[in-house]
PDB file of C-alpha atoms in Angstrom:
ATOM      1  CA  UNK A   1     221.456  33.578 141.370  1.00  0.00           C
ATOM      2  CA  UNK A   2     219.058  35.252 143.700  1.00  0.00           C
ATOM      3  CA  UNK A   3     216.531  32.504 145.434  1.00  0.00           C
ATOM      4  CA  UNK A   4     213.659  34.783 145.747  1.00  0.00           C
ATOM      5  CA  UNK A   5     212.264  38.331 144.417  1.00  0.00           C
ATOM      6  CA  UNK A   6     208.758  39.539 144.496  1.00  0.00           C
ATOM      7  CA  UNK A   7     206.774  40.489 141.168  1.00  0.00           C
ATOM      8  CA  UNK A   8     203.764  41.984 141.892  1.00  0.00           C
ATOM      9  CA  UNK A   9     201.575  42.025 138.386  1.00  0.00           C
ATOM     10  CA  UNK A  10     199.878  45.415 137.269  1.00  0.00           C
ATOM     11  CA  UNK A  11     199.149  47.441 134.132  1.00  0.00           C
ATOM     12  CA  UNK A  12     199.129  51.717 133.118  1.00  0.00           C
ATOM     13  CA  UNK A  13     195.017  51.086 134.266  1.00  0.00           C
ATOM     14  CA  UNK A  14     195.154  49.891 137.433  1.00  0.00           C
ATOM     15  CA  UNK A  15     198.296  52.653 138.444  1.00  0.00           C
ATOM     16  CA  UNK A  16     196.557  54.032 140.970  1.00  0.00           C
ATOM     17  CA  UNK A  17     196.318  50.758 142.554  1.00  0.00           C
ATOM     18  CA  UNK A  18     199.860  49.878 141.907  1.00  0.00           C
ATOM     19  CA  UNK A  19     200.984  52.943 143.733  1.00  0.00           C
ATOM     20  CA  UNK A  20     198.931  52.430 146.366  1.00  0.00           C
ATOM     21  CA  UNK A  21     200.194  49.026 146.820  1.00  0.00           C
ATOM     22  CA  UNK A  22     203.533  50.236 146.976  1.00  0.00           C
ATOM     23  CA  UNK A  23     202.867  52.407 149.597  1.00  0.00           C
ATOM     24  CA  UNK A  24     201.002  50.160 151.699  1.00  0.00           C
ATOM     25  CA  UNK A  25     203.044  47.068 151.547  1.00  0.00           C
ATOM     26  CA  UNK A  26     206.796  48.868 151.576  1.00  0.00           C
ATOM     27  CA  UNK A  27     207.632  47.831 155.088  1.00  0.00           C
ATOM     28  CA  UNK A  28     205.552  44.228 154.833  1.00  0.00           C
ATOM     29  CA  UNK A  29     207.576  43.439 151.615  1.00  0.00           C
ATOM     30  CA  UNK A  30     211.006  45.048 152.388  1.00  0.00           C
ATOM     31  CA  UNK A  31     212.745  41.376 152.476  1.00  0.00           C
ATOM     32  CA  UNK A  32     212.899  40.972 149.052  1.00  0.00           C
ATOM     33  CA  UNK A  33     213.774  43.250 145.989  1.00  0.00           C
ATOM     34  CA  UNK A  34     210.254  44.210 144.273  1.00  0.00           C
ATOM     35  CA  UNK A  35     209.921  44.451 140.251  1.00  0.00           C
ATOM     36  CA  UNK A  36     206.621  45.492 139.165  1.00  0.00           C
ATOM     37  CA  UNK A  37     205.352  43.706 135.589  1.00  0.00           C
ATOM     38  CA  UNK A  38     203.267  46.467 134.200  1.00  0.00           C
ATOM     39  CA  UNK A  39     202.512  46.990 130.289  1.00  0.00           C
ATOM     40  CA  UNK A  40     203.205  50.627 129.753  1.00  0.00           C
ATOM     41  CA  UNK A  41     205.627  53.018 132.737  1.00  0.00           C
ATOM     42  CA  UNK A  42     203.494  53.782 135.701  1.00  0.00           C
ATOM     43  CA  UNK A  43     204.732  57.390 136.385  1.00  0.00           C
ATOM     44  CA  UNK A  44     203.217  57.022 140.573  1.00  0.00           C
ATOM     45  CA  UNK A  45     206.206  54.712 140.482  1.00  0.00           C
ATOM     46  CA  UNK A  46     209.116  56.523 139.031  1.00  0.00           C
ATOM     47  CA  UNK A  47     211.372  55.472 141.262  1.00  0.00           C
ATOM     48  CA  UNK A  48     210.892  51.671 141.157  1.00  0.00           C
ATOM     49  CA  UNK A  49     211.447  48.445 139.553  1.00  0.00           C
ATOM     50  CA  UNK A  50     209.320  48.300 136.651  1.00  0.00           C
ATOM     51  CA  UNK A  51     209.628  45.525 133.939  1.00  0.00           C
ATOM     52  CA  UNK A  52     207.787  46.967 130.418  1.00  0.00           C
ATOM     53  CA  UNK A  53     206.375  44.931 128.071  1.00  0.00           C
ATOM     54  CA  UNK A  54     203.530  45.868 125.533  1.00  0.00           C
ATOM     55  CA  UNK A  55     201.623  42.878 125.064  1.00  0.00           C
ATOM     56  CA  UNK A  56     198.177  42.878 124.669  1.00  0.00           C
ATOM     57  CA  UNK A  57     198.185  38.867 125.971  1.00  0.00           C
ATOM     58  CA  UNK A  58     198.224  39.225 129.844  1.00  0.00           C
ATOM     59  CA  UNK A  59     200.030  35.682 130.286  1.00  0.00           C
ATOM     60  CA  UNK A  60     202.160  36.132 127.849  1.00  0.00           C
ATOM     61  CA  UNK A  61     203.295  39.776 128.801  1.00  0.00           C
ATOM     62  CA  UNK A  62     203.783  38.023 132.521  1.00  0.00           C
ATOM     63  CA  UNK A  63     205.536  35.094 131.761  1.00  0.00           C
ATOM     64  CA  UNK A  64     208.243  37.450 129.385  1.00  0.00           C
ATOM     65  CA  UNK A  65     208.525  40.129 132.266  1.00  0.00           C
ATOM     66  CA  UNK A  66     209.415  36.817 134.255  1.00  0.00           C
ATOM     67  CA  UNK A  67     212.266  35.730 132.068  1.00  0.00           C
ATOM     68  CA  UNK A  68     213.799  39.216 132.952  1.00  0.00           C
ATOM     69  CA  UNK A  69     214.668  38.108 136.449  1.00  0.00           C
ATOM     70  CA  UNK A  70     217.212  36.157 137.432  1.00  0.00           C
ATOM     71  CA  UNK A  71     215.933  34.332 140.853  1.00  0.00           C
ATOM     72  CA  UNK A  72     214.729  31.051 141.315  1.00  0.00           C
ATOM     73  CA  UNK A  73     211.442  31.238 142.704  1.00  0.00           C
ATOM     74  CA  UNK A  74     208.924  34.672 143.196  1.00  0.00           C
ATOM     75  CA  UNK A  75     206.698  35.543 145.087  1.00  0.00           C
ATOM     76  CA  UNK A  76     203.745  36.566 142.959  1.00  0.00           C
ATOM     77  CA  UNK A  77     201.081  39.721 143.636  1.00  0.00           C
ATOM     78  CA  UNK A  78     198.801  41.055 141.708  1.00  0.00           C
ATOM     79  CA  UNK A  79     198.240  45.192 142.554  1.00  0.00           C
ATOM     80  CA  UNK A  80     195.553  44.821 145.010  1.00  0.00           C
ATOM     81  CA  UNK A  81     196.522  42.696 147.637  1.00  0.00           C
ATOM     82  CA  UNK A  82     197.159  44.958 150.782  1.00  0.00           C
ATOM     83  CA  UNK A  83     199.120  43.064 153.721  1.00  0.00           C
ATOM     84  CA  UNK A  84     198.899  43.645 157.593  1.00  0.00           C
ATOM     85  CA  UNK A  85     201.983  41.889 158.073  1.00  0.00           C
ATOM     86  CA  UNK A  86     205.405  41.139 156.855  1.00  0.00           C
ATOM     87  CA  UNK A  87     206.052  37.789 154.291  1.00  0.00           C
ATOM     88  CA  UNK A  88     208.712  36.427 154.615  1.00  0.00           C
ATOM     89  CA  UNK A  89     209.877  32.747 153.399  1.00  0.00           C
ATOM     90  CA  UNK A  90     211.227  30.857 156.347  1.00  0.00           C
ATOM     91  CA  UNK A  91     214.630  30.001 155.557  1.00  0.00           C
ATOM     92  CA  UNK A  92     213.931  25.981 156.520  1.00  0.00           C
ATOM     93  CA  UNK A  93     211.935  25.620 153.360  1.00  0.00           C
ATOM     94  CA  UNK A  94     213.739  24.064 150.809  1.00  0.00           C
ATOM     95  CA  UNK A  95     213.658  26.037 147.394  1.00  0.00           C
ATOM     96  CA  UNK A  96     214.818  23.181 144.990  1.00  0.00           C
ATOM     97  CA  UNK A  97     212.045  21.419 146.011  1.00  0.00           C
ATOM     98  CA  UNK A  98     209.090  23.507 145.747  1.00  0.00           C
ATOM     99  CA  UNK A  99     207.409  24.553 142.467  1.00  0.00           C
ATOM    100  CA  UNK A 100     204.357  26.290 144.263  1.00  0.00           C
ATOM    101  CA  UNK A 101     203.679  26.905 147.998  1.00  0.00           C
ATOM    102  CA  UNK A 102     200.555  29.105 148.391  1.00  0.00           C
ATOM    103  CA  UNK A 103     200.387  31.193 151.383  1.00  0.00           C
ATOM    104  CA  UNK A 104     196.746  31.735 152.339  1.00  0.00           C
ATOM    105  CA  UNK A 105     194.237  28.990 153.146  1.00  0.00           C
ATOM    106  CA  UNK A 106     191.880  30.471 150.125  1.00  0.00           C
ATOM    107  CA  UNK A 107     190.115  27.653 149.715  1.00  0.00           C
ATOM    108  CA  UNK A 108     190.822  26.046 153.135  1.00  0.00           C
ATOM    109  CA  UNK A 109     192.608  23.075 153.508  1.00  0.00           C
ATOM    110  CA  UNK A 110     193.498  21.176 156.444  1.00  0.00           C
ATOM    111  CA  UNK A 111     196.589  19.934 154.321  1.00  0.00           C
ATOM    112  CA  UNK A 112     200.093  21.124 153.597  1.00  0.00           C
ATOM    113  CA  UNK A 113     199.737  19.086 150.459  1.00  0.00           C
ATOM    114  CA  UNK A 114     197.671  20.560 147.736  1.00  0.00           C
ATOM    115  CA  UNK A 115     195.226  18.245 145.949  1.00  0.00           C
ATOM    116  CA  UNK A 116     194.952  19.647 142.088  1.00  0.00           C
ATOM    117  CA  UNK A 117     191.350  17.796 141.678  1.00  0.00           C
ATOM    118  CA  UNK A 118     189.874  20.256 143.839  1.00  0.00           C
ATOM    119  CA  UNK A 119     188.965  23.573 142.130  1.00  0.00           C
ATOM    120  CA  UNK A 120     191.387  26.415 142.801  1.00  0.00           C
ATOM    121  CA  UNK A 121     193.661  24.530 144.457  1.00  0.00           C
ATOM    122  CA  UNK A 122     196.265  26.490 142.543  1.00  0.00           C
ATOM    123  CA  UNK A 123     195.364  29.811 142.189  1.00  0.00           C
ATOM    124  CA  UNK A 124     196.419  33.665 142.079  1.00  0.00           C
ATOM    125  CA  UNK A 125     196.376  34.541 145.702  1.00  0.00           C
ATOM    126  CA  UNK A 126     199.625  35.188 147.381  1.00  0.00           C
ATOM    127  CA  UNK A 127     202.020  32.438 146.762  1.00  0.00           C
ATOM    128  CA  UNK A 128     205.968  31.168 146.062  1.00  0.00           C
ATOM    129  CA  UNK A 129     206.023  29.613 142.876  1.00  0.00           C
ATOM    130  CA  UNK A 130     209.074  28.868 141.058  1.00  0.00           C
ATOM    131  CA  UNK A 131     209.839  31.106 138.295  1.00  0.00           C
ATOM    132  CA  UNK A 132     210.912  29.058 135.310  1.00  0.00           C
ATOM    133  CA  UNK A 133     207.653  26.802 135.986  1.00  0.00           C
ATOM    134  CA  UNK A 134     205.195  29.962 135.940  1.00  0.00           C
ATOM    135  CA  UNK A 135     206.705  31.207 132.703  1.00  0.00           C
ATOM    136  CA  UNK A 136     206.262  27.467 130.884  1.00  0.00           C
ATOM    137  CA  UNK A 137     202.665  27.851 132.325  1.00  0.00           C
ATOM    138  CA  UNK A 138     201.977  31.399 131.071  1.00  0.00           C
ATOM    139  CA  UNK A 139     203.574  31.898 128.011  1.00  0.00           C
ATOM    140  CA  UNK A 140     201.686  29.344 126.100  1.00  0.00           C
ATOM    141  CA  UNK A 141     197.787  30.994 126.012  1.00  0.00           C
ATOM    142  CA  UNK A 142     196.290  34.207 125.736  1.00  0.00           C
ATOM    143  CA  UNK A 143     195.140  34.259 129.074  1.00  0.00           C
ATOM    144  CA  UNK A 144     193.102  37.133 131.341  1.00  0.00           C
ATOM    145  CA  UNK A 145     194.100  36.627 134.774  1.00  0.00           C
ATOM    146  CA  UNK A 146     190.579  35.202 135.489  1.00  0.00           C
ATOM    147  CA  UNK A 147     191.356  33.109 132.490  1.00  0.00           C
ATOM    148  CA  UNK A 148     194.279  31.636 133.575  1.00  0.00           C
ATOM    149  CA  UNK A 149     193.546  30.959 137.275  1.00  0.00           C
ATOM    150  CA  UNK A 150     190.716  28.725 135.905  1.00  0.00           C
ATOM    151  CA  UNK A 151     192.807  26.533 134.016  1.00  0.00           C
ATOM    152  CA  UNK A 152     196.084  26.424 136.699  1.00  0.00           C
ATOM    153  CA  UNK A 153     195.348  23.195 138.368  1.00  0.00           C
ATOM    154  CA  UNK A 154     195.592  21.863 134.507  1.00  0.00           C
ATOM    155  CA  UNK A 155     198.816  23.589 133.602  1.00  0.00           C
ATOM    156  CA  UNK A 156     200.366  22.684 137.110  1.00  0.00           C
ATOM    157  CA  UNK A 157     199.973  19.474 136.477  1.00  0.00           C
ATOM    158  CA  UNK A 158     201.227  19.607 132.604  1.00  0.00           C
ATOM    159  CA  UNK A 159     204.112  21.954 132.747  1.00  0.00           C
ATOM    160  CA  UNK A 160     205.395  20.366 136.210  1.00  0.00           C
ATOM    161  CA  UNK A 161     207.467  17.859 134.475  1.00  0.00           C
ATOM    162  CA  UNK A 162     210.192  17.533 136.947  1.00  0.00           C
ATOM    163  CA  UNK A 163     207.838  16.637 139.869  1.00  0.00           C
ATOM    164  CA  UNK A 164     208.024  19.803 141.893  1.00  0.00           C
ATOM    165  CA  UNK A 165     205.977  19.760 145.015  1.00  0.00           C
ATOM    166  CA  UNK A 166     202.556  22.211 145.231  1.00  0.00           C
ATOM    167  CA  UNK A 167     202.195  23.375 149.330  1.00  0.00           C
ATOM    168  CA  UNK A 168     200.144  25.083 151.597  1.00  0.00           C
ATOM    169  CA  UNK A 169     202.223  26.754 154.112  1.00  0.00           C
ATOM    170  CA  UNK A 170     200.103  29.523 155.958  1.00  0.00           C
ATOM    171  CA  UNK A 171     202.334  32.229 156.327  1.00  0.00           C
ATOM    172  CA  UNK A 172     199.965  35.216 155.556  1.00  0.00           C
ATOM    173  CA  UNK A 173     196.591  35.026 158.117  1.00  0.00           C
ATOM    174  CA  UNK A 174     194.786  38.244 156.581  1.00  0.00           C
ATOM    175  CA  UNK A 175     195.132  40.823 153.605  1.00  0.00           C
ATOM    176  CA  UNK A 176     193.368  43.222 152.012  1.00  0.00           C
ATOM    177  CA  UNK A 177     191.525  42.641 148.607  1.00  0.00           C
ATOM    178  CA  UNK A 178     191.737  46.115 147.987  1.00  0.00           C
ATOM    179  CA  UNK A 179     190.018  45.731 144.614  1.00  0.00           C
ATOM    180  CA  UNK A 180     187.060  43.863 143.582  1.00  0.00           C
ATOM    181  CA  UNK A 181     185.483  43.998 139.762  1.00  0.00           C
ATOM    182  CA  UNK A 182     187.570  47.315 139.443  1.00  0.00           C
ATOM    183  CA  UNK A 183     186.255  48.876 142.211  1.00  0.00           C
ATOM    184  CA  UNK A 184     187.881  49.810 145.884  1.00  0.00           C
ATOM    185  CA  UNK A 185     186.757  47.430 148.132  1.00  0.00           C
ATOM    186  CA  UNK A 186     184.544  48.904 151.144  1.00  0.00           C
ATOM    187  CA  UNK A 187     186.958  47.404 153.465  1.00  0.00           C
ATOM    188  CA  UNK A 188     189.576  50.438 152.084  1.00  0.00           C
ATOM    189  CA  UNK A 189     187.743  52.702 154.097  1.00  0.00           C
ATOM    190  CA  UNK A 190     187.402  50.732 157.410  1.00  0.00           C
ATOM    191  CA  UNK A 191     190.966  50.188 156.843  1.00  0.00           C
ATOM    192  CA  UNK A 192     191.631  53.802 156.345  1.00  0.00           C
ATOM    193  CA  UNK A 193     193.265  53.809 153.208  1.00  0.00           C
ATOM    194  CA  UNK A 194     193.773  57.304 151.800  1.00  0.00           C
ATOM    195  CA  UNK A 195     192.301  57.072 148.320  1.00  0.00           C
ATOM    196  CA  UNK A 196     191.876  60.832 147.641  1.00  0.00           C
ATOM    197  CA  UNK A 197     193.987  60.702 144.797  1.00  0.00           C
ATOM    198  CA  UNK A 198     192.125  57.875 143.039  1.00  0.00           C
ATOM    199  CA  UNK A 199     189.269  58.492 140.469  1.00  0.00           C
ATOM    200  CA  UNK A 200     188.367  54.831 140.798  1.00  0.00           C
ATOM    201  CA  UNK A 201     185.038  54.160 142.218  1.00  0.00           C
ATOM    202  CA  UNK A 202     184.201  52.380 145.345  1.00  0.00           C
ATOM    203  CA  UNK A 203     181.790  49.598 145.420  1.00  0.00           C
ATOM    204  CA  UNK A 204     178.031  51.080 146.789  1.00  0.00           C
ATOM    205  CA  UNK A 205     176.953  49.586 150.027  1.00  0.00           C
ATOM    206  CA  UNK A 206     174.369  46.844 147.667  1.00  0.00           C
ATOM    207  CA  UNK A 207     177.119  46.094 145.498  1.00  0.00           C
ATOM    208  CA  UNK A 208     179.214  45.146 148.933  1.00  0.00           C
ATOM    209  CA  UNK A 209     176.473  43.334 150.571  1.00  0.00           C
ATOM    210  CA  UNK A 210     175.887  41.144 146.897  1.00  0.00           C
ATOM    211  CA  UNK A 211     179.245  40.093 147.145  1.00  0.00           C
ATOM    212  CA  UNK A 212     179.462  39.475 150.629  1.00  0.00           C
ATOM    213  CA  UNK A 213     176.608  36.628 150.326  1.00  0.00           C
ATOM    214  CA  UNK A 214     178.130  34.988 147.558  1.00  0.00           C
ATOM    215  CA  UNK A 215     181.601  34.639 148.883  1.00  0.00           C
ATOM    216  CA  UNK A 216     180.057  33.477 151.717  1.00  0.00           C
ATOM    217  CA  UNK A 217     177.591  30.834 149.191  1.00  0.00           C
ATOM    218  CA  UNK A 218     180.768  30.021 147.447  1.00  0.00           C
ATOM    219  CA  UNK A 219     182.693  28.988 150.527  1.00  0.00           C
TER     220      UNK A 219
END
């Protein structure tokens, strides 16, 4: 078996974000084999990994496109995470032992050890988690994304029945959220990011200042 492959989460919707995240992150991500999760074929990525499945349940169609790997641990995307750097697991980390290691300090710790009673502890940012314990934790609920992150410190802590440890090792110091409440980010264009071919909106300059002050409120 495989120790780790990447499985970056997407849907038909969001292909033109999928395809630009393929083209941005080839060289940052070229460690591991990539497998996109996506619910219908994304034609911008014909020649690709894509795992298909149709359900309408977001966890559900996540943790089942998980079960068609065959590595112990992934590392976990969703579409619109854009890196300026490679990741890359250093090889003195010890696999067995590790049932989530999150790789940005979003929210900031000063600790390599996670503590699950703060909020978000555990959350969809870029992270190692090990596969069979994301699919237990998935395939349960219904979930949205936003859903699910809410409740993860919970379903760590209930699906982890063999102890596994939850990390913070920073490996990743910046990315691009390319994509915020379906809309490009302004930073896409101070990054340069050709989005010609995109219909998708990008945030107005209110919408960016709005969230600007309450990320800043919120951390």
């Amino acid at each position: 078996m495989e120790k780790i492959a990447i499985a970056v989460g997407t849907c038909k919707k969001y292909s033109d974000v999928a395809f630009l995240f393929n083209k941005a992150n080839r060289d940052f991500l070229s460690s591991y084999e990539v497998f996109f999760l996506t619910d219908e074929f994304i034609n911008e990525l014909s020649n690709e990994k894509q795992i298909i499945d149709s359900s309408n349940s977001w966890s559900k169609r996540i943790a089942r496109s998980l079960t068609k790997l065959n590595t112990s641990h992934i590392l976990f995307f969703l579409d619109d995470y854009f890196f300026h750097e490679n990741v890359v697991i250093p090889k003195f980390i010890n696999l067995e032992n590790i049932g989530y290691m999150r790789l940005v300090n979003i929210p900031q710790t000063t600790s390599i050890h996670l503590d699950t009673e703060i909020d978000y502890s555990i959350n969809f940012q870029p992270a190692l988690w090990n596969r069979e314990l994301l699919i237990n934790i998935l395939k349960h609920d219904n979930f949205s994304p936003w859903e699910a992150e809410i409740n993860l410190n919970y379903l760590y802590n209930s699906y982890n029945t063999s102890g596994k440890e939850k990390l913070f090792l920073n490996i990743v110091d910046s990315y691009l959220n390319a994509v915020i409440k379906g809309e490009w980010s302004r930073l896409v264009l101070q990054y340069q990011i050709d989005i010609s071919k995109s219909d998708r909106a990008v945030m107005s300059h209110m919408s960016w200042i709005f969230f600007k002050i309450k990320s800043f409120l919120i951390s």
